[in-house]
Every structure is written in C-alpha cells, then in structure tokens.
Coordinates of C-alpha atoms (C1' of nucleotides) in Angstrom, one line a residue:
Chain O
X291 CA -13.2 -87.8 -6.0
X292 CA -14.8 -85.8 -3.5
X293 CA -15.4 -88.6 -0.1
X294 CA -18.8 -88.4 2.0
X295 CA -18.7 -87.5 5.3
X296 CA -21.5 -87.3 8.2
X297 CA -24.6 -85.2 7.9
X298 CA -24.6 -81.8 7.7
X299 CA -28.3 -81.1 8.3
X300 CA -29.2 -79.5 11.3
X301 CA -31.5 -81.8 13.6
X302 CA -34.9 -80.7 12.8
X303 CA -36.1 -80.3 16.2
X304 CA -33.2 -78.1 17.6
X305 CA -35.1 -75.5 16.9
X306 CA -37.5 -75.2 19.6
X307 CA -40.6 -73.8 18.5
X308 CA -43.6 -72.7 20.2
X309 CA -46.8 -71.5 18.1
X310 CA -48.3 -69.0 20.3
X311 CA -51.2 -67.1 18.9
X312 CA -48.8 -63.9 18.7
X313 CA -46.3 -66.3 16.3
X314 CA -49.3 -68.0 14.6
X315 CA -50.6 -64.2 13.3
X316 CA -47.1 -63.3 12.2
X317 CA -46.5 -67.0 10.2
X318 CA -50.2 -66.9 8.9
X319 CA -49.0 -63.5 7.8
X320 CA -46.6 -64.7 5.6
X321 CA -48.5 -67.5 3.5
X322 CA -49.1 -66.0 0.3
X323 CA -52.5 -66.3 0.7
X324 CA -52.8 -63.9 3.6
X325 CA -50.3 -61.9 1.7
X326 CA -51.4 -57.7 1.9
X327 CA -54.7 -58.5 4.9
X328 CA -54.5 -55.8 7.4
X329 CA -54.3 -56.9 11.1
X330 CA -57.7 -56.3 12.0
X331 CA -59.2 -59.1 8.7
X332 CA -56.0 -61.5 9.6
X333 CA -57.7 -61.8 13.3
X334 CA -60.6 -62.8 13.0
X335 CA -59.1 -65.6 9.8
X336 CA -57.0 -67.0 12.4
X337 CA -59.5 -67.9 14.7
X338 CA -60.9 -69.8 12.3
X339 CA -57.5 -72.3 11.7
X340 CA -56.8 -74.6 14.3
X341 CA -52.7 -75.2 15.1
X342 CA -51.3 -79.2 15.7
X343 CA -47.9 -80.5 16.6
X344 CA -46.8 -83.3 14.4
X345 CA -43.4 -85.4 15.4
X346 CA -41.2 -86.4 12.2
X347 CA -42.2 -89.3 10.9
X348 CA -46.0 -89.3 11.7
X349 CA -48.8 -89.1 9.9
X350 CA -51.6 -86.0 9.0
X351 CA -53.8 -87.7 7.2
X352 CA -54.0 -90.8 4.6
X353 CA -54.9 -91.4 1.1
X354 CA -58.4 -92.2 0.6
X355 CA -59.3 -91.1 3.3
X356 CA -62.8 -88.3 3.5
X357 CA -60.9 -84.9 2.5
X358 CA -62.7 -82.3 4.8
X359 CA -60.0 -80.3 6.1
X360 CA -57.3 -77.6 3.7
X361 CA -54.0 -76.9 5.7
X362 CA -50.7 -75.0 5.5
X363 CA -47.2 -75.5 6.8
X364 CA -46.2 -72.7 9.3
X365 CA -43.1 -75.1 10.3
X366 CA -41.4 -77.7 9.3
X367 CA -41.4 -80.0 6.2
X368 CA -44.4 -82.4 4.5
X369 CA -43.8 -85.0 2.5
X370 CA -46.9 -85.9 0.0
X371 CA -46.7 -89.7 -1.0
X372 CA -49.4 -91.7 -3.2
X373 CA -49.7 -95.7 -3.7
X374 CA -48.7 -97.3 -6.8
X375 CA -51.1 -100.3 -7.8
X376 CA -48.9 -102.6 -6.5
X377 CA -48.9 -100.4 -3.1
X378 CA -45.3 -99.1 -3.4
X379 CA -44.9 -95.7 -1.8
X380 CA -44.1 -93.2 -4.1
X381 CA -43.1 -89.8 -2.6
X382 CA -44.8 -86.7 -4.9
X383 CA -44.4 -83.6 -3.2
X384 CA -42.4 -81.8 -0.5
X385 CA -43.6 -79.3 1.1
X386 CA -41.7 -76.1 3.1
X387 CA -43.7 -73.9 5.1
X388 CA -46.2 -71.3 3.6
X389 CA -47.3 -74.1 1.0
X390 CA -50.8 -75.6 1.4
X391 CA -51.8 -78.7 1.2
X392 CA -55.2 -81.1 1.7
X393 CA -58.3 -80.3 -0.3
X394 CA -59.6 -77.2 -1.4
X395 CA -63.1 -78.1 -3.0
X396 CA -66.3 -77.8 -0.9
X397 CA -66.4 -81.2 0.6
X398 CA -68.6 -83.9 -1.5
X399 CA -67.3 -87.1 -1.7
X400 CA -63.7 -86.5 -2.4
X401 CA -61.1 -88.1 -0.6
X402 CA -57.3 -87.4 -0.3
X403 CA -55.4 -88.5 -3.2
X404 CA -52.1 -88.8 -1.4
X405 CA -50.8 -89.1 2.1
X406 CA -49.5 -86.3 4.1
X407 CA -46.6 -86.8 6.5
X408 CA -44.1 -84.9 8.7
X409 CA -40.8 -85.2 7.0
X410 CA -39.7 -83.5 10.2
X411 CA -41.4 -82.0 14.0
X412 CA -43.7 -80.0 12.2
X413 CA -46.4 -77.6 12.9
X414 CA -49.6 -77.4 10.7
X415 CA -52.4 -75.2 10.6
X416 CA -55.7 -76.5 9.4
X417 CA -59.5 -75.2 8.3
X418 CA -62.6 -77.1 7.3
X419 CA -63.3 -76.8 3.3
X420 CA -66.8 -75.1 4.2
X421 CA -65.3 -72.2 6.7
X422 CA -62.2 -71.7 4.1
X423 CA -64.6 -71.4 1.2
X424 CA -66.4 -68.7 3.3
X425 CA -63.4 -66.9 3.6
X426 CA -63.0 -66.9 -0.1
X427 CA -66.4 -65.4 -0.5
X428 CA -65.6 -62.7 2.3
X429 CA -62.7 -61.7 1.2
X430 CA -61.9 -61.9 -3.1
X431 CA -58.1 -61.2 -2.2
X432 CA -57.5 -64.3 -1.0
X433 CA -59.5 -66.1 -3.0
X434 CA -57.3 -64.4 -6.2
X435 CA -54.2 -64.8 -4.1
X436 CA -55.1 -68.8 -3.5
X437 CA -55.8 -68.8 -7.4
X438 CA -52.3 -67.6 -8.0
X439 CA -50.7 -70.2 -6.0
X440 CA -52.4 -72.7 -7.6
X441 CA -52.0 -71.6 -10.8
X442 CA -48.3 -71.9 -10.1
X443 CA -48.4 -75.7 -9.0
X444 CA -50.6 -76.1 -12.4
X445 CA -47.6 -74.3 -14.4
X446 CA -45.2 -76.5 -12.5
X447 CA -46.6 -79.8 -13.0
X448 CA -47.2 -79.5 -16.5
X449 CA -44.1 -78.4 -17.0
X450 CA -42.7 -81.6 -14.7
X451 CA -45.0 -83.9 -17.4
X452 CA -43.4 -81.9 -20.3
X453 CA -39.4 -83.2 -18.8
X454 CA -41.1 -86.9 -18.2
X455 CA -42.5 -87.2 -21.4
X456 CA -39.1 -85.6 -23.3
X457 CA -36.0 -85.5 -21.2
X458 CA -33.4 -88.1 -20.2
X459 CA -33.3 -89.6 -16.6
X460 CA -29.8 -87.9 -15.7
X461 CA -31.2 -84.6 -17.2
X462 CA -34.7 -85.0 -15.3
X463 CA -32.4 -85.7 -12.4
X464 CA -30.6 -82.4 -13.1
X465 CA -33.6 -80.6 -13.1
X466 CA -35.2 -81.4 -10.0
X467 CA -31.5 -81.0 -8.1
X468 CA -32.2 -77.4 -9.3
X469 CA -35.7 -76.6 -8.5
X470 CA -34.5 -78.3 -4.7
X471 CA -32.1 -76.1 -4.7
X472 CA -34.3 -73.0 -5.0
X473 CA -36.4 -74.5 -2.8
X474 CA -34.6 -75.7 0.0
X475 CA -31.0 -74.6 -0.8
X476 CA -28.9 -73.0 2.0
X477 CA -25.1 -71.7 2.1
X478 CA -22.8 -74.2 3.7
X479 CA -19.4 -74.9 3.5
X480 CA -19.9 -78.1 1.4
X481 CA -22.1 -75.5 -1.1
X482 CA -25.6 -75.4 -1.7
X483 CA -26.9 -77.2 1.0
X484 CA -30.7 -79.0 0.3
X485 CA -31.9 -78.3 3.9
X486 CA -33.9 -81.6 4.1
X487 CA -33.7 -85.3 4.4
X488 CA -33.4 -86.7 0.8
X489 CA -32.7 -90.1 -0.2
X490 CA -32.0 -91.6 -3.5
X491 CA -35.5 -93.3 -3.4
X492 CA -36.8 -89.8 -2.7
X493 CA -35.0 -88.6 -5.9
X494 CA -35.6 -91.6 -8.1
X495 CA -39.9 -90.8 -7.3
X496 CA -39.4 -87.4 -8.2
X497 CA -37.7 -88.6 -11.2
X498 CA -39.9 -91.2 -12.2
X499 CA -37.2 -93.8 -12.2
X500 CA -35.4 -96.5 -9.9
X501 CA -33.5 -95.8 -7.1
X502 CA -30.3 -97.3 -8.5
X503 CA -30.5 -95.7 -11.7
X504 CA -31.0 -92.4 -9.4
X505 CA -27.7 -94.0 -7.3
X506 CA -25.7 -94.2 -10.6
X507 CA -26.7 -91.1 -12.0
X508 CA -26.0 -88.9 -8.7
X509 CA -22.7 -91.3 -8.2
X510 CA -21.8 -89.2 -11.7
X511 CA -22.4 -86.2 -10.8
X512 CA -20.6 -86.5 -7.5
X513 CA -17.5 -87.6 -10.1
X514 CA -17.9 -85.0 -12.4
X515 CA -17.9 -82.3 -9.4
X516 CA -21.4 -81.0 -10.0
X517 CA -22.4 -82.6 -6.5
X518 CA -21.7 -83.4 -2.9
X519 CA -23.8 -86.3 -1.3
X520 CA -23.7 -88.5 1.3
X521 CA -26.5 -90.3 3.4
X522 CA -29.9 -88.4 2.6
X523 CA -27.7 -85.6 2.0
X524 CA -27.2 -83.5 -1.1
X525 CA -25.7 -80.0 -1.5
X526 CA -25.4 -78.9 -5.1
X527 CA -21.5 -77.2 -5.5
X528 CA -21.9 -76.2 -9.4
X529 CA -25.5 -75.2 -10.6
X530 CA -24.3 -74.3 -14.0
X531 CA -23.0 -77.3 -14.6
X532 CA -26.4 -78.9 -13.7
X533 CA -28.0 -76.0 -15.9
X534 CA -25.9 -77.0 -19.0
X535 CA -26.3 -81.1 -18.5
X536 CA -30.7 -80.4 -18.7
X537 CA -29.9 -78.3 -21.7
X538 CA -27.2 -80.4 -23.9
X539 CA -26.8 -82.2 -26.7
Chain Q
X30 CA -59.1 -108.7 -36.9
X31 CA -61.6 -105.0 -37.8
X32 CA -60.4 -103.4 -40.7
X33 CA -59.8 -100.0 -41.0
X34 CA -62.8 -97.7 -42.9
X35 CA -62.9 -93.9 -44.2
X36 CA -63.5 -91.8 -41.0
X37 CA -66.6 -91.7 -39.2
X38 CA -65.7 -87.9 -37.5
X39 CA -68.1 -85.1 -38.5
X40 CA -66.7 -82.4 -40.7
X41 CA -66.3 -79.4 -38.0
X42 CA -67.1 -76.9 -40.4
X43 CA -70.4 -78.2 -42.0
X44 CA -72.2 -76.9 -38.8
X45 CA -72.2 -73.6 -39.6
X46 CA -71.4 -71.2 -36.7
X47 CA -72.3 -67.4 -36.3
X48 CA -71.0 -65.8 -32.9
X49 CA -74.2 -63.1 -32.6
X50 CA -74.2 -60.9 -29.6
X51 CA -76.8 -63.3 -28.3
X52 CA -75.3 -66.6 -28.9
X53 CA -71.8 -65.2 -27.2
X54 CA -73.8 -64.4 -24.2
X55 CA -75.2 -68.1 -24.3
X56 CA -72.3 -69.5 -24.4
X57 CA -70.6 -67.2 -21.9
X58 CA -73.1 -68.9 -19.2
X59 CA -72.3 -72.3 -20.0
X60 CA -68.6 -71.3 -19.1
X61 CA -67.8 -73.1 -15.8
X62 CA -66.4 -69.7 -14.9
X63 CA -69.4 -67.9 -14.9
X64 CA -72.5 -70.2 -14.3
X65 CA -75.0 -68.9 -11.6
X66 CA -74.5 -65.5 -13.0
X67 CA -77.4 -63.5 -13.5
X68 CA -77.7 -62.2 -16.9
X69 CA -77.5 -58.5 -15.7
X70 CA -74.3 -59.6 -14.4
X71 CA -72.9 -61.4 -17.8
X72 CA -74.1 -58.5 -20.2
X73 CA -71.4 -56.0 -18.7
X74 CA -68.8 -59.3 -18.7
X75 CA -69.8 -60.0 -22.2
X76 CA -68.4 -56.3 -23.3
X77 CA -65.0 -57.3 -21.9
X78 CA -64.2 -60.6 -24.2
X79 CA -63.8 -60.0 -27.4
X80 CA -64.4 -63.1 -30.2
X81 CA -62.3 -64.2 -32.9
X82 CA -62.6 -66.7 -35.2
X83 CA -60.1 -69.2 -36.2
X84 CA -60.2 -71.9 -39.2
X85 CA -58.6 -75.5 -38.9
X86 CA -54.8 -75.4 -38.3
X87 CA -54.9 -71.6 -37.5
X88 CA -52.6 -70.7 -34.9
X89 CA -54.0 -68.7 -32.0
X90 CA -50.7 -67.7 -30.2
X91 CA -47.0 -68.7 -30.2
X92 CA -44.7 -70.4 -27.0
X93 CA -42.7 -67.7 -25.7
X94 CA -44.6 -64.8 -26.9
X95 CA -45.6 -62.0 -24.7
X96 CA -48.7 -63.5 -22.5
X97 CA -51.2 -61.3 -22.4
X98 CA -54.5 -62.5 -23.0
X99 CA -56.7 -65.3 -21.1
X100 CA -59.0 -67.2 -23.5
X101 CA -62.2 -69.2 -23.8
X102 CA -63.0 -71.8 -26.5
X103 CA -66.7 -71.0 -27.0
X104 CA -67.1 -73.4 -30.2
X105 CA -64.6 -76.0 -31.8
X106 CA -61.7 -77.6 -30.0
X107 CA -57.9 -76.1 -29.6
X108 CA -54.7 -77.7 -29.3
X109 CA -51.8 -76.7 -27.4
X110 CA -48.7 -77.4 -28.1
X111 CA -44.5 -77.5 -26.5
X112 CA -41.3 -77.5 -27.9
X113 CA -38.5 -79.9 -27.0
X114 CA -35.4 -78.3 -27.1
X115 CA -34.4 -80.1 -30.3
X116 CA -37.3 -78.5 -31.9
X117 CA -40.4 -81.3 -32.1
X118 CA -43.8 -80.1 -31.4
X119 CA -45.5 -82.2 -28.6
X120 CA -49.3 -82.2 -28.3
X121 CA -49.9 -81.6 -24.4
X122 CA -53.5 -81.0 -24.4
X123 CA -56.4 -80.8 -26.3
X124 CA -59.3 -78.5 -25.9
X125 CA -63.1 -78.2 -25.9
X126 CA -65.8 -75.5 -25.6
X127 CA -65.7 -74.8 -21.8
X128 CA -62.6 -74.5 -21.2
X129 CA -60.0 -72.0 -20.8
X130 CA -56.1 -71.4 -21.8
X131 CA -53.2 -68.4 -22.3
X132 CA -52.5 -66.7 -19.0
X133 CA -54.7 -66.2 -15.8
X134 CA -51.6 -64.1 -14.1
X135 CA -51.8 -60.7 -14.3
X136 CA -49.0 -59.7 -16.9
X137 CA -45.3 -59.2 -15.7
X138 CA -42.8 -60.8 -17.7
X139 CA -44.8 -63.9 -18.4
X140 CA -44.8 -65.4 -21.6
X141 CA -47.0 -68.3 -22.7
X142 CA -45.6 -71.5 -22.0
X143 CA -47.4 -73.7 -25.0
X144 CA -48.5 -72.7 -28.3
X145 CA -52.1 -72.9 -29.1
X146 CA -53.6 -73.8 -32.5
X147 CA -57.3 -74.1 -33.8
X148 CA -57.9 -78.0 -34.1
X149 CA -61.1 -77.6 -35.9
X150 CA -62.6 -74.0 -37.4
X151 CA -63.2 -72.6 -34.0
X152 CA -64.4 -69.9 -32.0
X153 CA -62.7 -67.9 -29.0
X154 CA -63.3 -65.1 -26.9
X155 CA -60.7 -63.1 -25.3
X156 CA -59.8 -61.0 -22.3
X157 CA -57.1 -59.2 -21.2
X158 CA -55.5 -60.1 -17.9
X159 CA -55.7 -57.3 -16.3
X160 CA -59.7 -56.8 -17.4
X161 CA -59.6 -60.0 -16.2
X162 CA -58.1 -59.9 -13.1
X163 CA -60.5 -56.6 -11.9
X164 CA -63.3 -58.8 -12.8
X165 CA -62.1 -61.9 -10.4
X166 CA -61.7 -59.2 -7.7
X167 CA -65.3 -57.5 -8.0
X168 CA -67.0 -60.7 -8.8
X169 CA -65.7 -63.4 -6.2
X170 CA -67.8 -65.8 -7.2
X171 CA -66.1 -66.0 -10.4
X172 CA -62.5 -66.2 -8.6
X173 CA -64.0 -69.1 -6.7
X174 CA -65.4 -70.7 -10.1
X175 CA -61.7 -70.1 -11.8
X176 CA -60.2 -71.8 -8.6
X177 CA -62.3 -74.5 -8.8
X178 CA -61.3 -75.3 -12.5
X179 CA -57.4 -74.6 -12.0
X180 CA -57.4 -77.0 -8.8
X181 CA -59.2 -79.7 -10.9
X182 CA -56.8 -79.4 -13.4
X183 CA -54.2 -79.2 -11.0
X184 CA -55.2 -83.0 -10.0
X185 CA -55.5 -84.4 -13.2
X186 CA -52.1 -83.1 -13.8
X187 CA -50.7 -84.8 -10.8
X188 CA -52.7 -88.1 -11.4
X189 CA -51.0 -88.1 -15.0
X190 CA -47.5 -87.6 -13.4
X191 CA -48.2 -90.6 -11.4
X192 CA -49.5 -92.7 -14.3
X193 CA -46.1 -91.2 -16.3
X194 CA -43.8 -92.3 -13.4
X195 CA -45.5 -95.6 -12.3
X196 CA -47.4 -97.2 -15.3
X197 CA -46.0 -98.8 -18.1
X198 CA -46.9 -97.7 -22.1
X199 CA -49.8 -99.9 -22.0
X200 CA -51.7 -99.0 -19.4
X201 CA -51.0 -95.1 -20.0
X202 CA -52.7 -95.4 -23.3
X203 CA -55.3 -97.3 -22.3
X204 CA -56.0 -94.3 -19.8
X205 CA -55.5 -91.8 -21.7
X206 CA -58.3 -93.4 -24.2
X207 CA -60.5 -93.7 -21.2
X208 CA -60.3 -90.0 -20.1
X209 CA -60.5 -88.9 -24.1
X210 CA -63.4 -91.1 -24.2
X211 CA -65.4 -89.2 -21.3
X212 CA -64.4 -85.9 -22.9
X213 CA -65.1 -86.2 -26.5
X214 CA -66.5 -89.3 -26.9
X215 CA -69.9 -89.8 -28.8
X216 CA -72.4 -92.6 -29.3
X217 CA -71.9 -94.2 -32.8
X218 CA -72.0 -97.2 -35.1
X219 CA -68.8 -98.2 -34.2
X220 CA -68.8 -97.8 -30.3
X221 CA -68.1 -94.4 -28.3
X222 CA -66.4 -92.2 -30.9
X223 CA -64.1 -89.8 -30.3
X224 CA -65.4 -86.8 -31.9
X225 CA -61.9 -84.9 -32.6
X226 CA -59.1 -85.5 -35.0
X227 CA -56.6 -87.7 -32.8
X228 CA -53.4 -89.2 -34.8
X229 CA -51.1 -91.5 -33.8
X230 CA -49.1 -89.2 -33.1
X231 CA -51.0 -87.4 -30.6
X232 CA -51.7 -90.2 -28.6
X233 CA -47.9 -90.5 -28.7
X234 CA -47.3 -87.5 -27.1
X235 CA -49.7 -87.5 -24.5
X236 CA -48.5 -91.0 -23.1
X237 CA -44.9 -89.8 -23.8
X238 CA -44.2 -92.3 -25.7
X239 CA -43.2 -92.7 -29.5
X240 CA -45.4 -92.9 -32.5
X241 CA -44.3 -96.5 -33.2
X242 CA -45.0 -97.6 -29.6
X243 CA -48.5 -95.7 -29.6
X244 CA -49.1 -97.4 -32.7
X245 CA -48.2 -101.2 -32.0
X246 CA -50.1 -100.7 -28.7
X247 CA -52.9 -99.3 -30.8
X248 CA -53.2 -102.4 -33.5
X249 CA -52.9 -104.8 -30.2
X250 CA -56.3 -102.8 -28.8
X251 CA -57.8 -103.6 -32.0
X252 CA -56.8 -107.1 -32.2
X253 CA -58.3 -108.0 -28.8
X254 CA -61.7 -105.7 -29.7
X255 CA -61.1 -103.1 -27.7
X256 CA -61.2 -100.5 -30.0
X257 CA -61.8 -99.8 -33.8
X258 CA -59.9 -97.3 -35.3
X259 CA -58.7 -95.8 -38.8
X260 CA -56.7 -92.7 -39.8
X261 CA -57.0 -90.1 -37.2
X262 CA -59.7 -91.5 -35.2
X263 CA -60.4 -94.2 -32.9
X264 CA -63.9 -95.7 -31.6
X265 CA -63.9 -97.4 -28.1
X266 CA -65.8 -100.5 -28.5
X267 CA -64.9 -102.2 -24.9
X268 CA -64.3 -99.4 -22.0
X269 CA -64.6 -102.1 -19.3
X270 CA -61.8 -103.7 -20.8
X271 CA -59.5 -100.6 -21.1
X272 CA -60.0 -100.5 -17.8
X273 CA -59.2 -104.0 -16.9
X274 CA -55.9 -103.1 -19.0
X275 CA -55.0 -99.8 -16.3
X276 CA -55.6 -102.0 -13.1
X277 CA -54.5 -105.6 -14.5
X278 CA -51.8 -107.8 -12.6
Chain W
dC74 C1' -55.0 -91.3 -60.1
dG75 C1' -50.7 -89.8 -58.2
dG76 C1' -48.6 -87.6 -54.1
dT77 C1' -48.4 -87.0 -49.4
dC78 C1' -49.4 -87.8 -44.9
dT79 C1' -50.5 -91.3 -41.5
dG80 C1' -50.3 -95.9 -39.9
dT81 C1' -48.0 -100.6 -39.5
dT82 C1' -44.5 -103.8 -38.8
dG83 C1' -39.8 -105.8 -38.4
dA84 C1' -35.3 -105.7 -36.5
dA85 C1' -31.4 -103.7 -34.2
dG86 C1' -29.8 -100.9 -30.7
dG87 C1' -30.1 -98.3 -26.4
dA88 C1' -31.8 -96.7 -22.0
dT89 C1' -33.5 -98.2 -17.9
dT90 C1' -35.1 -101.8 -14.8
dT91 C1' -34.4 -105.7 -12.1
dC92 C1' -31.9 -108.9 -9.4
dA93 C1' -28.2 -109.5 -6.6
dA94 C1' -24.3 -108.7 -3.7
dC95 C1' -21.8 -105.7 -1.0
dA96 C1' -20.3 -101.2 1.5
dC97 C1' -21.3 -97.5 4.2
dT98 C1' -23.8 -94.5 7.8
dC99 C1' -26.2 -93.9 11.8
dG100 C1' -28.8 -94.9 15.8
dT101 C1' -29.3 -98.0 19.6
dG102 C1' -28.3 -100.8 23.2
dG103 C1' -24.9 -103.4 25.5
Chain U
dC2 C1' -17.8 -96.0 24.1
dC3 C1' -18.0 -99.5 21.0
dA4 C1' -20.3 -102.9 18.2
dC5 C1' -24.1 -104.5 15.9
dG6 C1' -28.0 -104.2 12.9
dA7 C1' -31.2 -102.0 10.0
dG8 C1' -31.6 -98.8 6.5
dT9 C1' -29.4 -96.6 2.7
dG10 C1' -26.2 -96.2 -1.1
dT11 C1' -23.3 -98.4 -4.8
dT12 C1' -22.1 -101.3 -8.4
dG13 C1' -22.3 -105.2 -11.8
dA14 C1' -24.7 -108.1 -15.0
dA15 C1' -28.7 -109.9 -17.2
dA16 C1' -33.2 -109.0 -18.8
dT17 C1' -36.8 -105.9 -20.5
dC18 C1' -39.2 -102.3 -22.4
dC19 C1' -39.0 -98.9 -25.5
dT20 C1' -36.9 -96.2 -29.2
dT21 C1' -35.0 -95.7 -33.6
dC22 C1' -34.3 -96.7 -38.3
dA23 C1' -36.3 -98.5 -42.2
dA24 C1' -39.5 -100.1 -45.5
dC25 C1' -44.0 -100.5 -46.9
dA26 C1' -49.2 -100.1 -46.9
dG27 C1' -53.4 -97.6 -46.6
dA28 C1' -56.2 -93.3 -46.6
dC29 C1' -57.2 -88.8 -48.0
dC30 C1' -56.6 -84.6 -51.1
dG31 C1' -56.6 -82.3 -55.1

DNA sequence: CGGTCTGTTGAAGGATTTCAACACTCGTGG
DNA sequence: CCACGAGTGTTGAAATCCTTCAACAGACCG
C-alpha cells in the first residue's frame, strides 16, 4: 500500500514568464489555429489579440454573462465550470495552452455558458467575435484549421456522453485518468505525473458522480497499484491496467 | 388516464420523392452550409455531391468502417447509432433534412465513429472529404457556415453532458422531449407531434437510461397530461409543464 | 387472426448518493 | 519553527434511484 507524500507539482508561478510581443508571435504560432501562417499574415493577426495576466484563482469571465470576446491559453491552465440548478459548481473543462475558449459566434445575444477561471497565473490572449470572424473570412486556413479543432471537441464530447450513458463510474473514472494523462501527463519519479491541481471533486464532475464515490474508487486504484495520489495530486504508474479496467468484463 | 390509439405519424413513404437535378439544387440552398450562395456558385457544388437513396431501416454506413465520405440528409430522417462494448446498439442521435453526418476530416486513418441507418425512406447526398475539404478552402464562407453548425452542436453536446451529470432520469427526459419537440414536432389533434418514429427505447438511450425507466417515466407523463402517447410515438400536450418538470425544486 | 415487436408494471437486487464522522495536508500566523 | 485551522480526502452505514429480471398486455404486420 503505496503512502502519500507532499506535492510533487511544481508551483505554477516559478516559472517566470513575460509575454513580450517577440514570445506572444512565437506562442500564437503554435495554436493550431495559426498552425502553417507565414510571419508576414501572423503579424498583422496578432495585433489584433490583446494579451492579460490572470493570478490563479481569479476569474476571466462568468457564466451568463454577454459573450463578446473568443480567447486562447498561451500560458498556464483554465478551468471551465457551469452552475447546477441548485448552484453547485461543477467543473467541465480544463484547459492547457493552445486550447481556445469563450465564444466563437458573431455576437447576438449569447452569453457564456460556463465560467472561465485561472486554475493557475495564467496568460490569455483575447479577440472580439466580430474582428475574429474577419479573420476567418481573410484567411480560409484558419477558418478550416478552427473547424478542425472544433470538430475534435464535438468527437470528444460525444464520445464522453457515449461512456456516461453506458460505462460504470470506476471505468468512466479510468477513462478520464487516461485522457489526463495525455493531456497533462509528465515523467516523474512517482510515474506519470498529471501536471495540474486535481481534486477528487474535480474528478467526481468530470465523472458525473460524487466526490466520495470518486474518493472510494481512486482509494482502489491506489490499492490495486494502478495509481499514486495524494492531495490534488494524481500520477498514473500503470496505464494498461487503467486501459484493461474501461475495457472488462 | 389517455388511452393509447393506432399512430397518428405520417407514412414517410406516401409523399413520394424524386431527387431531379433541380430539386437537389433546391435543397442544396436550404443546407445551413451553403445558404447565401448564389446559384452560379451551387451549380458547380451541386456536381460534387452525389445522391443516393435509402428505404426505411437501410443502413448508410457501419462504426468502424473506413471514413470517407461527409453526408447531407436532403429528405427523410437518419439515425445514428454506437456500440457498447458488450454489443447493444444505442441510438445517439437522430437526424433531419438539414443536417450533416460521416466525417468532416480530411481522411487519414479515421474511421466513423457511429453507424448511420435510414429512419424513414430517405434521401442523401454525398461528398468526399477531400472534395470537400478544397471546397471549404476556396469557398470560406462555407468553412464559416460548417463552423457555425459544428460549434452549435458542440454546445448542445456539452449542455447534454451537464443534464447527464447533474439531472436526475426525470428531468433528462422531460428535456429531451422538449428539444425533440422543437425539432420534429408538428401541430396535431393530439398536441405537438412528433413527426418521427421514436420507441421507448430510443428515448432510453438518449437519456441513458433503461427502457423500463424511460417507460415508467413515460406512463407518469401521461398520467399527469403531459403527454399522450402510443407505440412509437409520443404527442406533447403540456410543454410548459415539461418544463416546470427540468427546473422544479 | 396468430406472431412478433413494443410497452407496462411489479419486485428484487445493485450501484451510487447522501449523511456523518474522522484523518490528513498545507498554508498561515503566532 | 510549530501549531492551528480550513480545506481536502477517506470510510462506514443508511437511504435512494435505477437496473434487471420476469410476466403480461397492447399494437402492428402479414
């Protein structure tokens, strides 16, 4: 029975990070949407996107509110979280950088759907619906390129609704330890290390399920070796063994 | 207490249904994809769908085959359908003239992630995705058009994983009813019908839920006049009070 | 008019939630 | 540097929602 020990995330804001406009072109750059835009087109798009500092914790915009503005993570991590009825907070999304977020559609009278938070000091760039829906006109790259992306998220979430609607908590759990793990995994000495605060309430939302049914299931894993956890900690040690418990009996 | 009659839906195949050069081109502009497209512009997109014809139950392509092809439902309605790994079918979505399904990626080593079956006699047209793709790049318009669809059904996807994770059997059905209703219902006799074949079953597998549930929840609808409903179809007599049912205590 | 598919209903069993109490970790302030 | 407190994680037991199994009833098809 493997015991927990300290954190070993690093401290988010270590890092020191400055977004000069030299680093803003390379990290725009590397958003797949920008993916393949010479120099000379990737200019004049980042004029248009505005940079902000947010501290972890704090707030970019709230459900409900008028959604004007479509934004990407160039650092740091966003965590998406919608109201339930009753006005629990249910965590949807996380987001790493190079993954957009905010609303896309020319602006009418939509408003968020979720709220958008830090998860740690992060830096987000941001564009008006109307100037980024000119940009899909300029250029058709992009606009294909944005398609893709969101074709992607489509794929994934129907594919999440698929494991809701069929699969067991513990192998849902399973699942998204995985798809973390792709995301967020880094080598560490205690394995794969999800590089990001994650609590068992975090988990259980993803999940679709309580946090101490999430608690008893992960308390398993840890048992059974798959895992290695502690507070808002998880690194994965054995990934086929999470492969084969979403695939079993 | 309603009792149940013989079914009130329309035959789909009495209306008969000839896909002429000029109909096709018709229905082509009522495509969300390609509306404020002048006609000289659809004629040479015309020549790059092909149109097939499918009867009731047909299949139109199989889950995990090679995915090649992006399709429009020009007439009828199309279901598309998963596999658990134990080997049920589960309904995930049903389709109607408009809109689109198979694969908007350009092909790698995608394969289709549903299989899609002709609900009624039905008519599609077909593109390849790479015919497709050249088209999104030298019309962006349409790119823009495509995005706009994919990101609105990018949201409903996320609302319904929120409704999965957060709302009891109940109130997912009651939602689901209400969204079926703006999408295929028509004025009738017996209240705002829903003009497709929709079992028990189905309603089952789009709440994730099981037949027996879907079905008890069903007959309590019915008992507090909700609804009226037989063998495969269902009347909504009382939206205001499905409604009441998604948002109550 | 019989057979098959779909829908209904009851009862038992199971998975998950909820309530509750306690343990552990981490940051903060003495 | 240590101790405290708040937030987070764990675990047990009772309650609940839902599933499953089973039997039957009604609707549609030929």
């Amino acid at each position: 029975m493997s015991q927990k020990r300290t954190t070993p995330l690093e401290a988010p804001s270590i890092r020191k990070h400055q977004c000069t406009v030299d680093i803003r072109l390379e990290k725009l750059g590397m958003v797949p949407f920008f993916w393949n835009l010479d120099r000379e087109i990737l200019q004049p798009i980042n004029n248009e996107f505005s940079a902000s500092h947010f501290h972890a914790g704090q707030p970019i915009y709230y459900e409900g509110e008028k959604a004007t503005m479509l934004r990407v993570v160039v650092y740091g991590a966003v965590k998406l979280i919608r109201q339930t009825e009753e006005g629990k907070e249910i965590m949807v999304d996380m987001l790493k950088p190079g993954e957009y977020f905010g609303n896309l559609n020319e602006l009418g009278d939509d408003t968020y759907s979720e709220t958008a938070t830090a998860q740690s000091d992060a830096c987000i760039m941001s564009i008006g619906n109307r100037e980024f829906r000119s940009l899909l006109n300029m250029y058709p790259s992009i606009a294909v390129a944005v398609l893709d992306v969101t074709t992607k998220k489509l794929n994934s979430a129907r594919q999440q609704i698929h494991h809701l609607t069929t699969l067991s908590v513990k192998k849902r759990i399973a699942h998204i330890l995985k798809e973390l793990c792709g995301k967020f995994g880094e080598e560490s000495k205690v394995g794969m290390l999800l590089q990001l605060p994650l609590s068992r309430k975090d988990l259980a939302d993803l999940a679709g399920t309580s946090t101490e049914t999430a608690s008893r299931v992960m308390s398993r894993f840890q048992q059974d070796g798959l895992i290695t956890s502690g507070r808002q900690w998880v690194a994965i040690t054995d990934i086929n063994a999470l492969s084969e418990v979403v695939s079993s009996n």
